[in-house]
Each structure stands twice: as structure tokens, then as C-alpha cells.
Amino acid sequence: MTVESTTERVLRVLALLQSRPSWTADELAAELGVTDRSVRRDVDRLRALGYPVRATPGVGGGYQLGAGTRLPPLLLHDDEAIATAVSLRLASGSTIAGAAEAALRALAKLDQVMPPRLRAEVRAIYGATETVVGAGTEIDADTLLALARACRDATRVRFRYTTRQEADDERTVEPVRMVAAGQRWYLMAWDVDRDDWRTFRLDRMRDVSLTTWRFRPRQHPDPVSYVQRSVTESPYRYIARIRLRADAGQVRDMVPPQVGRVEDDEDGWCVLVVGADDPDWVVMHVARMGFEAVVLEPPKLRAAADRLATHLAAIASRSDR
């Protein structure tokens, strides 16, 4: 028997052991068309590779694939691979901490080894589930996969990007991490042409392509903190800092991460940092939160608060004659 046929049979044994809780030696031998002795040798080969195959003697005993100290490679049938790919794509929009990023990494690995015929079926299913991270924010599945591979393999990426000013620029970047904030995905990357770190919204990217240029990863800021700071501060004229008498976790529940960030303070206070072009908008929303508040900066925010207080006092003093 050739090495190829032996290897193929060992993989078939592994697939059978993964398909149900227990198999007898006779059942495995019948499925494979070999002797009990061959089955025992194949099981020993799997154990040598690190698969914890347990053997239970006696009537009703058999072989069982147990849980080891690390997750071994899984063998998936066609329908299982398709279902896994679709589930991972749906999980990439998860709000559970770390789940979305892990799902994307797993999806990139699966997509890399998936046969073309299965990839076509998965793409067809993707077409029926266009929204990845929330209503109104549609992300192309190929873009997600390409960027996930680029982050993993430290490969430069080129794409066209539409800015807030609706300019359409071509960018070449060295991607580090994708971050989900609210209902949007962002890419943190080193912009090669601008020689600085940048944040890019995935829904504004077009014609994303991986180059063959591998880069040496450089020291970078924390991706989550950097993206949140970029999203909540960089695009706006004013950066408002308001001290609130409230628990930081309670305020975070009220303020989406793409709108503002909350810093822990002391003595039952926290600091809300919000970017805005209109100070009146900030004051109005802070007032609606209902907490005792102190404006730290900018001075225009205090003026906006004074205008709002005067206006509300005038409304409250009027009576319907």
C-alpha cells in the first residue's frame, strides 16, 4: 500500500471519528474496507499526530475522539463547510467582545482552502445576506476577506477611498487590524503615501486589491483606542469634554462607541469626550442624559449651554393665555 493511500485512509478514519461519538473497530473496518489490524494502526497514527483517540474495551466498546489540550484540524464535508462559512460571516457582525474579529480570521482561513465549487455556493448565499454589520452599512464579503488576509499576512493593500468631502483617492496601506464600532467596520493601517497612521471605513472602500509586497510590521498604537479616537474626534471642528456625575459603564451604554468615548474619573464621575461641528447639538444631548454635568472644554460649549438654559427657562415661564 502506498503512502498516499495510507494517508488518505487515516484522514477518512479521522473524519469518521468526528462524525459521531463512537465507532467499533468492526464498523470502521467495514466503512474503510480494511482489517481490524489496519484500523488499529491508523488509530495509532492519529494518536502520534496528537489526536486523543480513546479506546473502550469489551462489548459495546469502541473508539472515541476525545478532547485534547489544543484544537486539532477539523475535516468538513461540503455541506458543513458551506454552513460554517455562512455562520462565520454572520458572526463577523457580532457585538460580543472579540467574536467578530475571531470570526473574520477563521473565515479567511476557511476561504483560503475552500474548493472553487464550494466558494461559488457560499458567494451565492452571501448575495442573499448583504448586510454584515447592521442595517444601512453593507460591506462586500470579498473586501472583508481580502483585508483579513492582508492583516494576517502583512501584505500591502491598494484601494480607492471616498472621504467625507466625497473626494475619491487611491490609497496604498499596510493594514494592522479591523475594528467594529457600532454598525460600522474600520481598518487601522499605515498610509504609505502620507507616512502616518490612518483609519478607513470599509463601506467607503472600492476596488480593494492585495499586492505582492510584504511589509515588516511596525510598532503601532492600540487599534481599538486609535480607531475610536479617530472616529469620535478627528473629523470634527470641536472636541467636547464634559464631566458627568455617573458611572462610566452606564454612560457607555448610552453613548455608541462611534459617537464618543468615556474616560473613567474619580469619586463617581466620568468624562465624556465627543466630537461635533455644532456645540448646541452636544449640549442638547448631554442635557437629555439627565446627569449632573460640568463643561471642561471648549468655551463655546459653555456658551451653548447658557443659550439652551435661557431658551428653556423662557419656555417654562410662559403660560397659555
Tab-separated table of C-alpha atoms in Angstrom:
chain	number	residue	atom	x	y	z
A	1	MET	CA	0.000	0.000	0.000
A	2	THR	CA	1.356	3.446	-0.937
A	3	VAL	CA	1.994	6.301	1.461
A	4	GLU	CA	-0.698	8.333	-0.327
A	5	SER	CA	-3.369	5.675	0.182
A	6	THR	CA	-2.396	5.197	3.821
A	7	THR	CA	-2.587	8.928	4.467
A	8	GLU	CA	-5.953	9.143	2.721
A	9	ARG	CA	-7.298	6.293	4.838
A	10	VAL	CA	-6.046	7.879	8.079
A	11	LEU	CA	-7.850	11.094	7.145
A	12	ARG	CA	-11.006	9.070	6.466
A	13	VAL	CA	-10.699	7.484	9.915
A	14	LEU	CA	-10.408	10.970	11.415
A	15	ALA	CA	-13.460	12.165	9.504
A	16	LEU	CA	-15.484	9.171	10.691
A	17	LEU	CA	-14.445	9.703	14.323
A	18	GLN	CA	-15.508	13.346	14.063
A	19	SER	CA	-18.890	12.455	12.599
A	20	ARG	CA	-20.333	10.643	15.620
A	21	PRO	CA	-19.427	9.922	19.273
A	22	SER	CA	-18.206	6.324	18.987
A	23	TRP	CA	-17.222	3.638	16.462
A	24	THR	CA	-16.363	-0.021	16.974
A	25	ALA	CA	-13.317	-1.463	15.218
A	26	ASP	CA	-15.604	-3.668	13.103
A	27	GLU	CA	-17.669	-0.646	11.984
A	28	LEU	CA	-14.574	1.307	10.996
A	29	ALA	CA	-13.121	-1.691	9.172
A	30	ALA	CA	-16.363	-2.160	7.237
A	31	GLU	CA	-16.542	1.532	6.299
A	32	LEU	CA	-12.934	1.547	5.104
A	33	GLY	CA	-12.843	-1.925	3.567
A	34	VAL	CA	-9.816	-2.980	5.626
A	35	THR	CA	-8.994	-5.339	8.502
A	36	ASP	CA	-9.252	-4.623	12.234
A	37	ARG	CA	-5.458	-4.622	12.367
A	38	SER	CA	-5.302	-1.813	9.793
A	39	VAL	CA	-7.804	0.176	11.828
A	40	ARG	CA	-5.637	-0.181	14.950
A	41	ARG	CA	-2.569	1.011	13.037
A	42	ASP	CA	-4.458	4.027	11.671
A	43	VAL	CA	-5.675	4.923	15.161
A	44	ASP	CA	-2.076	4.727	16.422
A	45	ARG	CA	-1.020	7.099	13.618
A	46	LEU	CA	-3.701	9.580	14.665
A	47	ARG	CA	-2.513	9.408	18.282
A	48	ALA	CA	1.053	10.040	17.130
A	49	LEU	CA	-0.198	13.208	15.403
A	50	GLY	CA	-1.725	14.439	18.665
A	51	TYR	CA	-5.336	13.334	18.261
A	52	PRO	CA	-6.641	11.925	21.587
A	53	VAL	CA	-8.378	8.762	20.331
A	54	ARG	CA	-9.726	6.750	23.267
A	55	ALA	CA	-10.370	3.006	23.103
A	56	THR	CA	-13.012	1.350	25.301
A	57	PRO	CA	-12.653	-2.473	25.555
A	58	GLY	CA	-15.415	-5.026	25.796
A	59	VAL	CA	-18.855	-5.470	24.241
A	60	GLY	CA	-20.243	-2.103	23.251
A	61	GLY	CA	-16.787	-0.533	23.405
A	62	GLY	CA	-15.030	1.195	20.579
A	63	TYR	CA	-13.040	4.214	19.514
A	64	GLN	CA	-13.915	7.764	20.507
A	65	LEU	CA	-12.246	11.047	19.614
A	66	GLY	CA	-11.679	12.904	22.868
A	67	ALA	CA	-10.849	16.478	23.771
A	68	GLY	CA	-7.166	17.286	23.819
A	69	THR	CA	-5.124	20.209	25.109
A	70	ARG	CA	-5.471	22.074	21.801
A	71	LEU	CA	-7.956	22.088	18.936
A	72	PRO	CA	-6.868	19.677	16.175
A	73	PRO	CA	-7.604	20.310	12.475
A	74	LEU	CA	-11.195	19.528	11.540
A	75	LEU	CA	-12.339	17.726	8.408
A	76	LEU	CA	-15.550	19.179	6.985
A	77	HIS	CA	-17.900	17.757	4.385
A	78	ASP	CA	-19.157	20.089	1.647
A	79	ASP	CA	-22.409	21.000	3.397
A	80	GLU	CA	-20.576	21.507	6.702
A	81	ALA	CA	-18.004	23.817	5.086
A	82	ILE	CA	-20.730	25.937	3.481
A	83	ALA	CA	-22.709	26.176	6.719
A	84	THR	CA	-19.564	27.097	8.663
A	85	ALA	CA	-18.557	29.826	6.202
A	86	VAL	CA	-22.022	31.388	6.256
A	87	SER	CA	-22.184	31.222	10.073
A	88	LEU	CA	-18.767	32.844	10.394
A	89	ARG	CA	-19.821	35.649	8.112
A	90	LEU	CA	-22.888	36.306	10.235
A	91	ALA	CA	-20.732	36.155	13.376
A	92	SER	CA	-18.426	38.811	11.921
A	93	GLY	CA	-21.145	41.312	12.821
A	94	SER	CA	-21.353	40.113	16.406
A	95	THR	CA	-21.427	42.572	19.299
A	96	ILE	CA	-19.752	40.048	21.636
A	97	ALA	CA	-16.269	41.262	22.574
A	98	GLY	CA	-13.660	39.663	20.312
A	99	ALA	CA	-16.119	37.407	18.493
A	100	ALA	CA	-16.330	39.450	15.291
A	101	GLU	CA	-12.571	39.661	14.821
A	102	ALA	CA	-12.066	35.943	15.574
A	103	ALA	CA	-14.839	35.051	13.109
A	104	LEU	CA	-13.116	37.053	10.369
A	105	ARG	CA	-9.788	35.335	10.986
A	106	ALA	CA	-11.439	31.914	10.862
A	107	LEU	CA	-13.378	32.903	7.736
A	108	ALA	CA	-10.157	33.958	5.997
A	109	LYS	CA	-8.554	30.592	6.804
A	110	LEU	CA	-11.560	28.651	5.552
A	111	ASP	CA	-11.864	30.721	2.377
A	112	GLN	CA	-8.195	30.138	1.574
A	113	VAL	CA	-8.563	26.351	1.386
A	114	MET	CA	-12.150	26.070	0.165
A	115	PRO	CA	-12.531	24.483	-3.310
A	116	PRO	CA	-13.799	26.874	-6.033
A	117	ARG	CA	-17.079	24.974	-6.440
A	118	LEU	CA	-17.898	25.466	-2.738
A	119	ARG	CA	-16.721	29.074	-2.770
A	120	ALA	CA	-19.229	29.790	-5.539
A	121	GLU	CA	-22.057	28.348	-3.445
A	122	VAL	CA	-21.001	30.379	-0.408
A	123	ARG	CA	-20.886	33.565	-2.525
A	124	ALA	CA	-24.425	32.831	-3.725
A	125	ILE	CA	-25.620	32.625	-0.116
A	126	TYR	CA	-23.731	35.820	0.715
A	127	GLY	CA	-25.744	37.513	-2.011
A	128	ALA	CA	-28.897	36.813	-0.026
A	129	THR	CA	-27.424	38.301	3.173
A	130	GLU	CA	-25.874	41.553	2.006
A	131	THR	CA	-25.802	43.311	5.371
A	132	VAL	CA	-22.846	42.327	7.529
A	133	VAL	CA	-22.751	44.689	10.494
A	134	GLY	CA	-26.128	46.350	10.616
A	135	ALA	CA	-28.828	47.977	8.596
A	136	GLY	CA	-27.573	50.616	6.193
A	137	THR	CA	-23.919	49.539	6.328
A	138	GLU	CA	-23.308	46.991	3.615
A	139	ILE	CA	-19.820	45.521	3.374
A	140	ASP	CA	-18.712	43.421	0.441
A	141	ALA	CA	-17.713	39.940	1.626
A	142	ASP	CA	-14.680	39.858	-0.691
A	143	THR	CA	-13.454	43.118	0.862
A	144	LEU	CA	-13.700	41.641	4.351
A	145	LEU	CA	-11.827	38.509	3.350
A	146	ALA	CA	-9.135	40.378	1.431
A	147	LEU	CA	-8.429	42.731	4.329
A	148	ALA	CA	-8.469	39.886	6.857
A	149	ARG	CA	-5.834	38.035	4.796
A	150	ALA	CA	-3.768	41.209	4.375
A	151	CYS	CA	-3.744	41.829	8.140
A	152	ARG	CA	-2.774	38.222	8.779
A	153	ASP	CA	-0.054	38.028	6.116
A	154	ALA	CA	1.329	41.607	6.490
A	155	THR	CA	0.625	42.404	2.836
A	156	ARG	CA	0.120	45.882	1.391
A	157	VAL	CA	-3.334	46.741	0.049
A	158	ARG	CA	-4.469	49.201	-2.619
A	159	PHE	CA	-7.977	50.625	-2.890
A	160	ARG	CA	-9.989	53.667	-3.862
A	161	TYR	CA	-11.419	55.618	-0.933
A	162	THR	CA	-14.243	58.137	-0.728
A	163	THR	CA	-13.566	60.695	2.014
A	164	ARG	CA	-16.108	62.729	3.998
A	165	GLN	CA	-15.561	65.524	1.472
A	166	GLU	CA	-16.505	62.998	-1.263
A	167	ALA	CA	-13.004	63.033	-2.735
A	168	ASP	CA	-12.084	59.758	-4.426
A	169	ASP	CA	-8.434	58.934	-3.664
A	170	GLU	CA	-6.249	55.926	-4.361
A	171	ARG	CA	-4.562	54.628	-1.226
A	172	THR	CA	-1.756	52.168	-0.550
A	173	VAL	CA	-1.678	50.985	3.053
A	174	GLU	CA	-0.090	48.484	5.400
A	175	PRO	CA	-3.088	47.097	7.326
A	176	VAL	CA	-2.897	46.227	11.006
A	177	ARG	CA	-6.383	45.468	12.312
A	178	MET	CA	-10.078	45.776	11.534
A	179	VAL	CA	-12.251	47.154	14.316
A	180	ALA	CA	-16.046	47.037	14.620
A	181	ALA	CA	-17.557	50.183	16.161
A	182	GLY	CA	-21.330	50.273	16.410
A	183	GLN	CA	-22.711	49.346	12.998
A	184	ARG	CA	-19.555	50.098	11.028
A	185	TRP	CA	-16.213	48.413	10.317
A	186	TYR	CA	-12.960	50.372	10.275
A	187	LEU	CA	-9.450	49.487	9.136
A	188	MET	CA	-6.436	50.799	11.008
A	189	ALA	CA	-3.461	50.969	8.660
A	190	TRP	CA	-0.219	52.776	7.896
A	191	ASP	CA	-0.820	55.074	4.915
A	192	VAL	CA	2.300	54.655	2.776
A	193	ASP	CA	1.891	57.914	0.807
A	194	ARG	CA	1.009	60.063	3.841
A	195	ASP	CA	3.580	58.374	6.094
A	196	ASP	CA	1.204	58.178	9.048
A	197	TRP	CA	-1.454	56.033	10.696
A	198	ARG	CA	-4.971	56.348	9.284
A	199	THR	CA	-8.462	54.945	9.863
A	200	PHE	CA	-10.638	53.873	6.910
A	201	ARG	CA	-14.318	52.972	6.822
A	202	LEU	CA	-14.796	49.705	4.946
A	203	ASP	CA	-18.056	50.825	3.369
A	204	ARG	CA	-16.164	53.682	1.674
A	205	MET	CA	-13.568	51.379	0.084
A	206	ARG	CA	-13.749	50.265	-3.549
A	207	ASP	CA	-11.588	48.109	-5.807
A	208	VAL	CA	-9.673	46.562	-2.915
A	209	SER	CA	-6.710	44.500	-4.122
A	210	LEU	CA	-3.861	42.737	-2.344
A	211	THR	CA	-0.355	43.410	-3.645
A	212	THR	CA	2.604	41.038	-3.520
A	213	TRP	CA	4.514	43.477	-1.291
A	214	ARG	CA	5.134	42.008	2.167
A	215	PHE	CA	5.943	44.560	4.849
A	216	ARG	CA	7.643	44.312	8.211
A	217	PRO	CA	5.023	45.121	10.891
A	218	ARG	CA	5.918	48.305	12.752
A	219	GLN	CA	5.078	49.383	16.286
A	220	HIS	CA	1.556	50.759	16.345
A	221	PRO	CA	-0.995	52.279	18.749
A	222	ASP	CA	-3.703	50.130	20.264
A	223	PRO	CA	-6.089	49.603	17.310
A	224	VAL	CA	-9.323	49.850	19.299
A	225	SER	CA	-8.320	53.065	21.092
A	226	TYR	CA	-6.878	54.579	17.918
A	227	VAL	CA	-9.955	53.856	15.821
A	228	GLN	CA	-12.342	55.143	18.467
A	229	ARG	CA	-10.325	58.346	18.875
A	230	SER	CA	-10.209	58.839	15.103
A	231	VAL	CA	-13.932	58.249	14.685
A	232	THR	CA	-15.073	60.424	17.587
A	233	GLU	CA	-12.592	63.310	17.309
A	234	SER	CA	-10.594	63.723	14.090
A	235	PRO	CA	-13.366	64.665	11.612
A	236	TYR	CA	-14.903	67.454	13.757
A	237	ARG	CA	-14.313	71.172	14.455
A	238	TYR	CA	-14.809	70.877	18.217
A	239	ILE	CA	-13.785	68.255	20.754
A	240	ALA	CA	-16.093	68.485	23.763
A	241	ARG	CA	-15.025	67.189	27.170
A	242	ILE	CA	-17.836	67.021	29.729
A	243	ARG	CA	-17.502	65.703	33.269
A	244	LEU	CA	-20.557	63.707	34.347
A	245	ARG	CA	-21.596	62.509	37.789
A	246	ALA	CA	-22.348	58.969	36.613
A	247	ASP	CA	-20.854	55.522	36.375
A	248	ALA	CA	-18.656	55.190	33.274
A	249	GLY	CA	-20.304	51.909	32.283
A	250	GLN	CA	-23.756	53.487	32.459
A	251	VAL	CA	-22.672	56.327	30.166
A	252	ARG	CA	-21.055	53.884	27.716
A	253	ASP	CA	-24.396	52.125	27.442
A	254	MET	CA	-25.978	55.438	26.388
A	255	VAL	CA	-23.248	56.666	24.011
A	256	PRO	CA	-22.369	54.479	20.979
A	257	PRO	CA	-18.591	53.970	20.545
A	258	GLN	CA	-18.629	55.696	17.138
A	259	VAL	CA	-20.192	58.812	18.739
A	260	GLY	CA	-17.991	59.366	21.792
A	261	ARG	CA	-15.681	57.761	24.278
A	262	VAL	CA	-15.966	57.644	28.066
A	263	GLU	CA	-12.987	58.010	30.387
A	264	ASP	CA	-13.034	56.849	33.998
A	265	ASP	CA	-12.654	59.594	36.588
A	266	GLU	CA	-12.831	59.568	40.397
A	267	ASP	CA	-15.452	59.950	43.125
A	268	GLY	CA	-18.339	58.692	40.993
A	269	TRP	CA	-17.576	60.888	37.999
A	270	CYS	CA	-16.531	60.142	34.421
A	271	VAL	CA	-15.523	62.237	31.402
A	272	LEU	CA	-17.380	62.101	28.098
A	273	VAL	CA	-15.360	63.066	25.014
A	274	VAL	CA	-17.426	63.863	21.916
A	275	GLY	CA	-16.516	65.395	18.576
A	276	ALA	CA	-19.003	67.727	16.887
A	277	ASP	CA	-19.346	70.567	14.424
A	278	ASP	CA	-22.247	72.075	16.382
A	279	PRO	CA	-21.821	72.748	20.157
A	280	ASP	CA	-25.593	73.184	20.534
A	281	TRP	CA	-26.072	69.567	19.416
A	282	VAL	CA	-23.694	68.338	22.128
A	283	VAL	CA	-25.313	70.383	24.885
A	284	MET	CA	-28.795	69.223	23.926
A	285	HIS	CA	-27.856	65.532	24.031
A	286	VAL	CA	-25.882	65.841	27.268
A	287	ALA	CA	-28.848	67.583	28.892
A	288	ARG	CA	-31.129	64.737	27.810
A	289	MET	CA	-28.879	62.217	29.592
A	290	GLY	CA	-30.044	63.701	32.900
A	291	PHE	CA	-26.723	63.661	34.792
A	292	GLU	CA	-25.071	66.483	36.704
A	293	ALA	CA	-22.500	67.856	34.260
A	294	VAL	CA	-19.507	70.177	34.186
A	295	VAL	CA	-18.201	71.516	30.856
A	296	LEU	CA	-14.414	71.202	30.721
A	297	GLU	CA	-13.870	72.385	27.148
A	298	PRO	CA	-14.289	74.125	24.758
A	299	PRO	CA	-15.564	77.544	25.947
A	300	LYS	CA	-18.079	77.591	23.065
A	301	LEU	CA	-19.803	74.664	24.753
A	302	ARG	CA	-20.446	76.743	27.874
A	303	ALA	CA	-21.933	79.481	25.699
A	304	ALA	CA	-24.162	76.897	24.006
A	305	ALA	CA	-25.279	75.598	27.413
A	306	ASP	CA	-26.116	79.140	28.505
A	307	ARG	CA	-28.212	79.700	25.355
A	308	LEU	CA	-30.090	76.447	25.880
A	309	ALA	CA	-30.748	77.241	29.560
A	310	THR	CA	-32.085	80.709	28.676
A	311	HIS	CA	-34.314	79.264	25.979
A	312	LEU	CA	-35.702	76.515	28.250
A	313	ALA	CA	-36.287	78.990	31.089
A	314	ALA	CA	-38.260	81.220	28.712
A	315	ILE	CA	-40.393	78.289	27.611
A	316	ALA	CA	-41.033	77.241	31.208
A	317	SER	CA	-42.067	80.774	32.256
A	318	ARG	CA	-44.644	81.234	29.525
A	319	SER	CA	-48.263	80.326	30.168
A	320	ASP	CA	-51.025	79.690	27.660
A	321	ARG	CA	-53.447	82.633	27.867
